[in-house]
Tab-separated table of C-alpha atoms and ligand atoms in Angstrom:
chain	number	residue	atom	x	y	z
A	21	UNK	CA	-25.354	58.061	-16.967
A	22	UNK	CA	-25.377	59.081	-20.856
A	23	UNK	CA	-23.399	61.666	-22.163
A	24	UNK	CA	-25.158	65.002	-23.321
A	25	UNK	CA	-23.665	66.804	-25.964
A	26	UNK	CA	-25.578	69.596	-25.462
A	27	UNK	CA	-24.453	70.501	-22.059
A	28	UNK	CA	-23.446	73.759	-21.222
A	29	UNK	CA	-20.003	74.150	-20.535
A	30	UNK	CA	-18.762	76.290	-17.244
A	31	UNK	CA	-14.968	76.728	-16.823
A	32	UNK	CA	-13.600	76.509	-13.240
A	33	UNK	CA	-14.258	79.372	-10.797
A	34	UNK	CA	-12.418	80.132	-7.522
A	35	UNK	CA	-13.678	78.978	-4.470
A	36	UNK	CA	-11.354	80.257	-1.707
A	37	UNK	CA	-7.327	81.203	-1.977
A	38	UNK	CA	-5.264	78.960	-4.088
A	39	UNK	CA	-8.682	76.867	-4.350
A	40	UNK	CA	-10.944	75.937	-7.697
A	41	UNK	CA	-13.718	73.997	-8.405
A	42	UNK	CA	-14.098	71.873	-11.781
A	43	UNK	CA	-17.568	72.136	-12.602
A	44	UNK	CA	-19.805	69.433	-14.337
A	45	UNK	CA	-23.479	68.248	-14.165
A	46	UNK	CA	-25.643	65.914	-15.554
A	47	UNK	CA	-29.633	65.609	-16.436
A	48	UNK	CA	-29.699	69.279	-18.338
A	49	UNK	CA	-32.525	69.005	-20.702
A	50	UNK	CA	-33.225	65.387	-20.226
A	51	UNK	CA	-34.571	65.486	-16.252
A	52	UNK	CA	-36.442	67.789	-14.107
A	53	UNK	CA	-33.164	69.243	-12.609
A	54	UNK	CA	-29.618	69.112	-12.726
A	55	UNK	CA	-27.255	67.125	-10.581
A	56	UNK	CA	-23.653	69.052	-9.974
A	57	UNK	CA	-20.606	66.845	-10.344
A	58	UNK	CA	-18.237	68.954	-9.391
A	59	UNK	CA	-14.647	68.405	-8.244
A	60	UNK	CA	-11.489	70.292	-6.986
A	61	UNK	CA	-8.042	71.489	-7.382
A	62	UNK	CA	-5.604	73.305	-4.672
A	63	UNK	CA	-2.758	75.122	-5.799
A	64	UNK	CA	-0.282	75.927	-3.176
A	65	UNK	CA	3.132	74.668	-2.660
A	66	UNK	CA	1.894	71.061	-3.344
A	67	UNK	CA	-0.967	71.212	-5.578
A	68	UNK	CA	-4.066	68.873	-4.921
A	69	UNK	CA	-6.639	67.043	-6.530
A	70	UNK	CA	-9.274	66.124	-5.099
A	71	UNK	CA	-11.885	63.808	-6.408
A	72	UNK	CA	-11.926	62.934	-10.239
A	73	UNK	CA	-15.880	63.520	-12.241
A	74	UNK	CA	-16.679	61.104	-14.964
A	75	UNK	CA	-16.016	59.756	-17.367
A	76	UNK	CA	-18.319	61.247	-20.159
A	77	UNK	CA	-16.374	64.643	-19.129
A	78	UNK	CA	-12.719	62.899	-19.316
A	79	UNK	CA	-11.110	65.338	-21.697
A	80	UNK	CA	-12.839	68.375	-20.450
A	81	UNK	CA	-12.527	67.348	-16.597
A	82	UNK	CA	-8.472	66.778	-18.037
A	83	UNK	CA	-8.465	70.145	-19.522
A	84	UNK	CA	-9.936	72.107	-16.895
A	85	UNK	CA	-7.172	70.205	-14.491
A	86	UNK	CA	-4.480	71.351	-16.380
A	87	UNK	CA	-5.704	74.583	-17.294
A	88	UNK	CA	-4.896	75.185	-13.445
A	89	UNK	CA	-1.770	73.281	-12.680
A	90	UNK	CA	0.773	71.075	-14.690
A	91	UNK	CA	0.399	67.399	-14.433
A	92	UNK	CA	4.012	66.928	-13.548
A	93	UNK	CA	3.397	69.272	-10.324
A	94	UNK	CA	0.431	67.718	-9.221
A	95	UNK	CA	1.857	66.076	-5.805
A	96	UNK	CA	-1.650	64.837	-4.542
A	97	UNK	CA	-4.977	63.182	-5.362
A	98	UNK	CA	-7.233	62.906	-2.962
A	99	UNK	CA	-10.655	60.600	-3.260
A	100	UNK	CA	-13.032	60.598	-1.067
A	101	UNK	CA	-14.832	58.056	-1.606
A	102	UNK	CA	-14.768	54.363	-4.043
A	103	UNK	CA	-18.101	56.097	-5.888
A	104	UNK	CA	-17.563	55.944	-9.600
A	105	UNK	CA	-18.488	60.031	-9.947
A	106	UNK	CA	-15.397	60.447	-7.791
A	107	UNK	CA	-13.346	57.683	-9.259
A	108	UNK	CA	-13.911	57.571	-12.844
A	109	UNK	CA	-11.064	59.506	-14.154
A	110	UNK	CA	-8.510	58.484	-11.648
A	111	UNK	CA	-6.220	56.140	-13.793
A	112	UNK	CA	-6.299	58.804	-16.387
A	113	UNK	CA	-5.299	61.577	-14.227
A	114	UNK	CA	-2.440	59.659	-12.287
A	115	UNK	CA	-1.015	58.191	-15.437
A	116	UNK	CA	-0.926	62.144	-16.905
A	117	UNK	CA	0.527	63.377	-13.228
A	118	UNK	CA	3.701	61.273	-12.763
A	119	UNK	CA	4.486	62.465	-9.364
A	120	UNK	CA	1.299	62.725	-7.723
A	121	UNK	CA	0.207	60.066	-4.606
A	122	UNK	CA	-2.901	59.102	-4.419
A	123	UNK	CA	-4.943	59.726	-1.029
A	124	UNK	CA	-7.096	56.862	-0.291
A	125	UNK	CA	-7.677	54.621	2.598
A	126	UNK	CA	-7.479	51.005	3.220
A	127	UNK	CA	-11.537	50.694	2.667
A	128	UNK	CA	-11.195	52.612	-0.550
A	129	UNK	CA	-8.649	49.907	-1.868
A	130	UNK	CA	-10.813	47.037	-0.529
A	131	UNK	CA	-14.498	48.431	-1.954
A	132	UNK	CA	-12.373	49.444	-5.442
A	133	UNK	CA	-10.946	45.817	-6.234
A	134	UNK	CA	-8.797	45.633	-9.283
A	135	UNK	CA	-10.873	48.966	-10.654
A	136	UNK	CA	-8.119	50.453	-8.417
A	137	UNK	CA	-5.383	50.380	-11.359
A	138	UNK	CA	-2.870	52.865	-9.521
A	139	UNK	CA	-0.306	50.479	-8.135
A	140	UNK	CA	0.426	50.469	-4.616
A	141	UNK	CA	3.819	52.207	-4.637
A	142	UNK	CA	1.689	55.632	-4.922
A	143	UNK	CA	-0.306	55.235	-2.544
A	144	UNK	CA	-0.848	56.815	1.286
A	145	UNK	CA	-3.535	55.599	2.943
A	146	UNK	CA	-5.631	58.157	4.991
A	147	UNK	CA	-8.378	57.580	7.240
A	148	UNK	CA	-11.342	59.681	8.781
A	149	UNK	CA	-9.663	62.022	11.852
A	150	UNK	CA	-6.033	61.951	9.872
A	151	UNK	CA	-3.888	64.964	8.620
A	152	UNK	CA	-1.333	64.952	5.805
A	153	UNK	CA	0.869	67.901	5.410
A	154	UNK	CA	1.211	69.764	1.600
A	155	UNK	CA	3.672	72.311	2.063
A	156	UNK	CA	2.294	75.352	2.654
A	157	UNK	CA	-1.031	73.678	4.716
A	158	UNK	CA	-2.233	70.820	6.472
A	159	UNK	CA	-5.642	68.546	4.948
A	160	UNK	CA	-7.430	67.005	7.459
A	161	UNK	CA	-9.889	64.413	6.493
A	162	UNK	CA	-12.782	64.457	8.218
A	163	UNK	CA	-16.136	62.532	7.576
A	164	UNK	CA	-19.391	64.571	6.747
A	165	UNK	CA	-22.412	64.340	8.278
A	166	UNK	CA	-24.007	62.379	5.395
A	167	UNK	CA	-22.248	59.997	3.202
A	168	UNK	CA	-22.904	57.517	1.068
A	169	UNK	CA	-20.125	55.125	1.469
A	170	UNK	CA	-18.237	54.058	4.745
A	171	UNK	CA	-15.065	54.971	3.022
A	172	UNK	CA	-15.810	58.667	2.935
A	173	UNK	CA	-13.732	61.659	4.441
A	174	UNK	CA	-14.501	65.186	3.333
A	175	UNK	CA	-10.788	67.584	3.470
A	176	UNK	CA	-10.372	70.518	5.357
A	177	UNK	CA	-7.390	72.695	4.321
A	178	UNK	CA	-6.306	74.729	7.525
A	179	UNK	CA	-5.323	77.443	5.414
A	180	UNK	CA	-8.474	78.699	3.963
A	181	UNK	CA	-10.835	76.976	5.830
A	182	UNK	CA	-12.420	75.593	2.979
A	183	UNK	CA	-13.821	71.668	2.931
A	184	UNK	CA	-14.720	69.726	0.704
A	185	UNK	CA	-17.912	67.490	1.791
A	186	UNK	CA	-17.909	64.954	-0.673
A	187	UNK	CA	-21.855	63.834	-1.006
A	188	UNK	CA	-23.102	66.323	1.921
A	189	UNK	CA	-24.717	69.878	1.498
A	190	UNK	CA	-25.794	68.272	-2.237
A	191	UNK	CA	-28.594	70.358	-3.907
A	192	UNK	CA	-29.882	69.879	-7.481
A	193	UNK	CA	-29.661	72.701	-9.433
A	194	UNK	CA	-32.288	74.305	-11.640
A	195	UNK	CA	-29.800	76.246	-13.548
A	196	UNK	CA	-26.035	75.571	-14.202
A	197	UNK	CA	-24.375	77.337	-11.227
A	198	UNK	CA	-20.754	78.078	-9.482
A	199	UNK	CA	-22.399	78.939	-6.235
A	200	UNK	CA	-25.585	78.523	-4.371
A	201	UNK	CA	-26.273	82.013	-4.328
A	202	UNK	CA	-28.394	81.996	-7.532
A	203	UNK	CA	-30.688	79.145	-5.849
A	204	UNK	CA	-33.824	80.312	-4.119
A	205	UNK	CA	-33.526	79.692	-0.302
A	206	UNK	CA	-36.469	77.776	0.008
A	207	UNK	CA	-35.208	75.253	-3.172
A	208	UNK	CA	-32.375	75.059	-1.725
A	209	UNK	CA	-33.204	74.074	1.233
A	210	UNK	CA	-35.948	71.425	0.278
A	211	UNK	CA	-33.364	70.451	-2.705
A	212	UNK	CA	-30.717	69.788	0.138
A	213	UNK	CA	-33.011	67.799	2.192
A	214	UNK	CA	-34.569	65.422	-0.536
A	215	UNK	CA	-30.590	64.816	-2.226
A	216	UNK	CA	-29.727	64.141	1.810
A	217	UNK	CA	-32.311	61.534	2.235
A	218	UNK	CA	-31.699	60.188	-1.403
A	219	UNK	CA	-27.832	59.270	-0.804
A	220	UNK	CA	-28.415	58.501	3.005
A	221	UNK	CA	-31.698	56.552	3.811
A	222	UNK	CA	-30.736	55.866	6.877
A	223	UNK	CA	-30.634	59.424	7.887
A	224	UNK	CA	-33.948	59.553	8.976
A	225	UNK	CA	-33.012	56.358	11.401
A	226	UNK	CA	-30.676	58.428	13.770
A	227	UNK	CA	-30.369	59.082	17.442
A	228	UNK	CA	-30.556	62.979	16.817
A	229	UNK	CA	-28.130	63.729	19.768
A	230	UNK	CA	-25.665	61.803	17.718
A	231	UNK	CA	-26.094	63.242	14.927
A	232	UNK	CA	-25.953	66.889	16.180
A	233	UNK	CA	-22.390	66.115	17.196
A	234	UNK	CA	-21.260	64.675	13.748
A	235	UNK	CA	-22.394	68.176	12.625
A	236	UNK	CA	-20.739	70.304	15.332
A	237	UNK	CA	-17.620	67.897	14.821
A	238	UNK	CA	-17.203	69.458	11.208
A	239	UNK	CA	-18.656	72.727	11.503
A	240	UNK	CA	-16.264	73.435	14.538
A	241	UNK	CA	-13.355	72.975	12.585
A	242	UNK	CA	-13.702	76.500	11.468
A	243	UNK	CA	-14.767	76.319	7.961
A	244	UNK	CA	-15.244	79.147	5.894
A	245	UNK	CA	-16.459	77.918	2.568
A	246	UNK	CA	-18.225	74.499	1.228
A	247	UNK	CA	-17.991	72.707	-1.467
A	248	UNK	CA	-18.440	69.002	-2.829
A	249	UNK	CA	-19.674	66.892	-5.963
A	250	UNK	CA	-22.772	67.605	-5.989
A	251	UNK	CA	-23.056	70.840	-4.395
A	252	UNK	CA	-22.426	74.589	-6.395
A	253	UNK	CA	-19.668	76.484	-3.964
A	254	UNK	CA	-21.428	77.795	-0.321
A	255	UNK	CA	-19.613	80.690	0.741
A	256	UNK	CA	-20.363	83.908	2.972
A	257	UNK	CA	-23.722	83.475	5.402
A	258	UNK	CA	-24.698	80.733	3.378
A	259	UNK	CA	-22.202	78.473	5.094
A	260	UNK	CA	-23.768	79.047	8.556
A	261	UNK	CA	-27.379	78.307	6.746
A	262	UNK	CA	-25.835	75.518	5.508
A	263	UNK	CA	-25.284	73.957	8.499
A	264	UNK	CA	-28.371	75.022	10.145
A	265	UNK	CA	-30.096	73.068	7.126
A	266	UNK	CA	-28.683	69.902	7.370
A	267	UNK	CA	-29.382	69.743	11.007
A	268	UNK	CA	-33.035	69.347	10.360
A	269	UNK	CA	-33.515	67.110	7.299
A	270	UNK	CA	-34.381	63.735	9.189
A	271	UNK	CA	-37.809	65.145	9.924
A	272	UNK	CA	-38.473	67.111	6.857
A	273	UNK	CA	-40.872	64.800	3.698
A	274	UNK	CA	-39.191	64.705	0.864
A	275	UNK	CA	-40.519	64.268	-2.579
A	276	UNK	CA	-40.458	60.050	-3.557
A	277	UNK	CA	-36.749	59.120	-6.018
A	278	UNK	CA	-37.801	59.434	-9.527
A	279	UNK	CA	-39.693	56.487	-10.787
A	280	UNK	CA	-40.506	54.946	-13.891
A	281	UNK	CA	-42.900	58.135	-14.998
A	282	UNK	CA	-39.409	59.987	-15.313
A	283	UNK	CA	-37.482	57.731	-16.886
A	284	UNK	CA	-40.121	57.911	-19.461
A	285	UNK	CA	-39.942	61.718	-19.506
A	286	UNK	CA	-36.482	61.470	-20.312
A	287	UNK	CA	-36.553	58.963	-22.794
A	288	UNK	CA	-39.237	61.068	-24.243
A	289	UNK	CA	-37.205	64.290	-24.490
A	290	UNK	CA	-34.299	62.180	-26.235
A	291	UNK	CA	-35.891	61.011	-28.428
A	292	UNK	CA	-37.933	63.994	-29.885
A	293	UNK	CA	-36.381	65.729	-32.951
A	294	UNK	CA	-34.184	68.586	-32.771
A	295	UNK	CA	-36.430	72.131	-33.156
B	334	LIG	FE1	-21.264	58.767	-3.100
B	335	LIG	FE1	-21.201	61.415	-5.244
């Protein structure tokens, strides 16, 4: 995705205890909405990262980091998943956090190829329905519902309660956001169900039964708050509705991916001059 210099900027906001969310986004200005690309840092007696943005927000993604916790007492970095809007800034992050280990799983290494540039000294590999222990609270990674890539595993920190779903609960966003509250219900829940059948095609394939279980495995681990990439924070009721929501998306129609008319659009609104 291109940069956009004209992005509006939104500093990190608190998600839960000890918990922050590095906010970015592309499409503002250029596309009909905005996609969050959010990611996530955990201070606590072994501070966390988890996930890494992109590249076209390197410094700023950098600067938010490290607004929140020095790199030399960053002791994790969790990904949690080989996409590039998770990866992208990984080498740059570990080579500016000298003690940190990096959270992946053997899949992760495999789908990455020499991309992965972190050598394997740092490593620890963690798979979906394994714990590691930080200190002061133990992650547990645990796949979401929907995912894009078979290496995923969302984090649940048994502390707060808060977990991080990777590609589930995405919405697009109409405005920049930190939370969903802003959205209208209804957008929200449409916006949920299109993103969910955009990153998982297969969704609308499953044995429902199945799925249903998937959800209550996650939902039953107590969580109190939401957040992932491409999601604005879910807290309070929301979290329940949540939940509710993306039990019912297989049957819900869902607007057709952007085609070529948009691309135009885009193009279109780059090139025109400045007012
Ligand atoms: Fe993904
Ligand atoms: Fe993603």
């Amino acid at each position: 995705m291109f940069a956009n210099p004209t992005k509006t900027y939104q500093a990190p906001t608190q998600i839960a205890e000890d918990t922050f969310l590095i906010h970015d986004h592309n499409g503002e200005g250029v596309a009909p909405v905005m996609v969050p690309l959010n990611s996530l840092v955990i201070r606590g007696a072994e501070p966390t990262i988890v996930d890494t943005g992109v590249a076209d927000n390197r410094d700023q993604y950098l600067a938010d980091v490290f607004s929140l916790v020095d790199p030399e007492d960053i002791r994790w970095v969790f990904i949690s998943h080989d996409d590039i809007d998770h990866t992208d800034n990984l080498t740059a992050l570990m080579d500016a956090a000298p003690n940190a280990t990096l959270v992946i799983n053997w899949f992760i290494m495999e789908r990455m190829g020499s991309t992965l540039e972190v050598p394997p000294f740092r490593w620890k590999w963690v798979s979906d329905g394994e714990s590691f222990d930080a200190g002061d609270r133990t992650f547990h990674a645990v796949r979401p519902p929907v995912f894009d890539s078979p290496t995923t595993r969302g984090l649940y920190d048994s502390k707060t309660g808060f977990y991080w779903a990777s590609d589930s609960f995405a919405c697009p966003m109409l405005e920049v956001s930190a939370t969903v509250d802003p959205i209208d219900p209804g957008f929200w829940r449409e916006g949920m169900a299109m993103f969910h059948q955009y990153v998982s095609p297969w969704y609308a394939m499953l044995d429902d039964a199945k799925f249903q279980r998937a959800v209550d495995r996650v939902e039953n681990l107590g969580v109190t708050a939401i957040a992932g990439c491409h999601t604005p924070g879910i807290q309070g009721g929301r979290v329940a509705t949540a939940f509710e929501q993306i039990r019912t998306f297989a049957s819900m129609t869902v607007p057709a991916e952007p085609g070529q008319e948009v691309l135009d659009a885009m193009l279109a609104g780059m090139m025109a001059p400045a007012a």
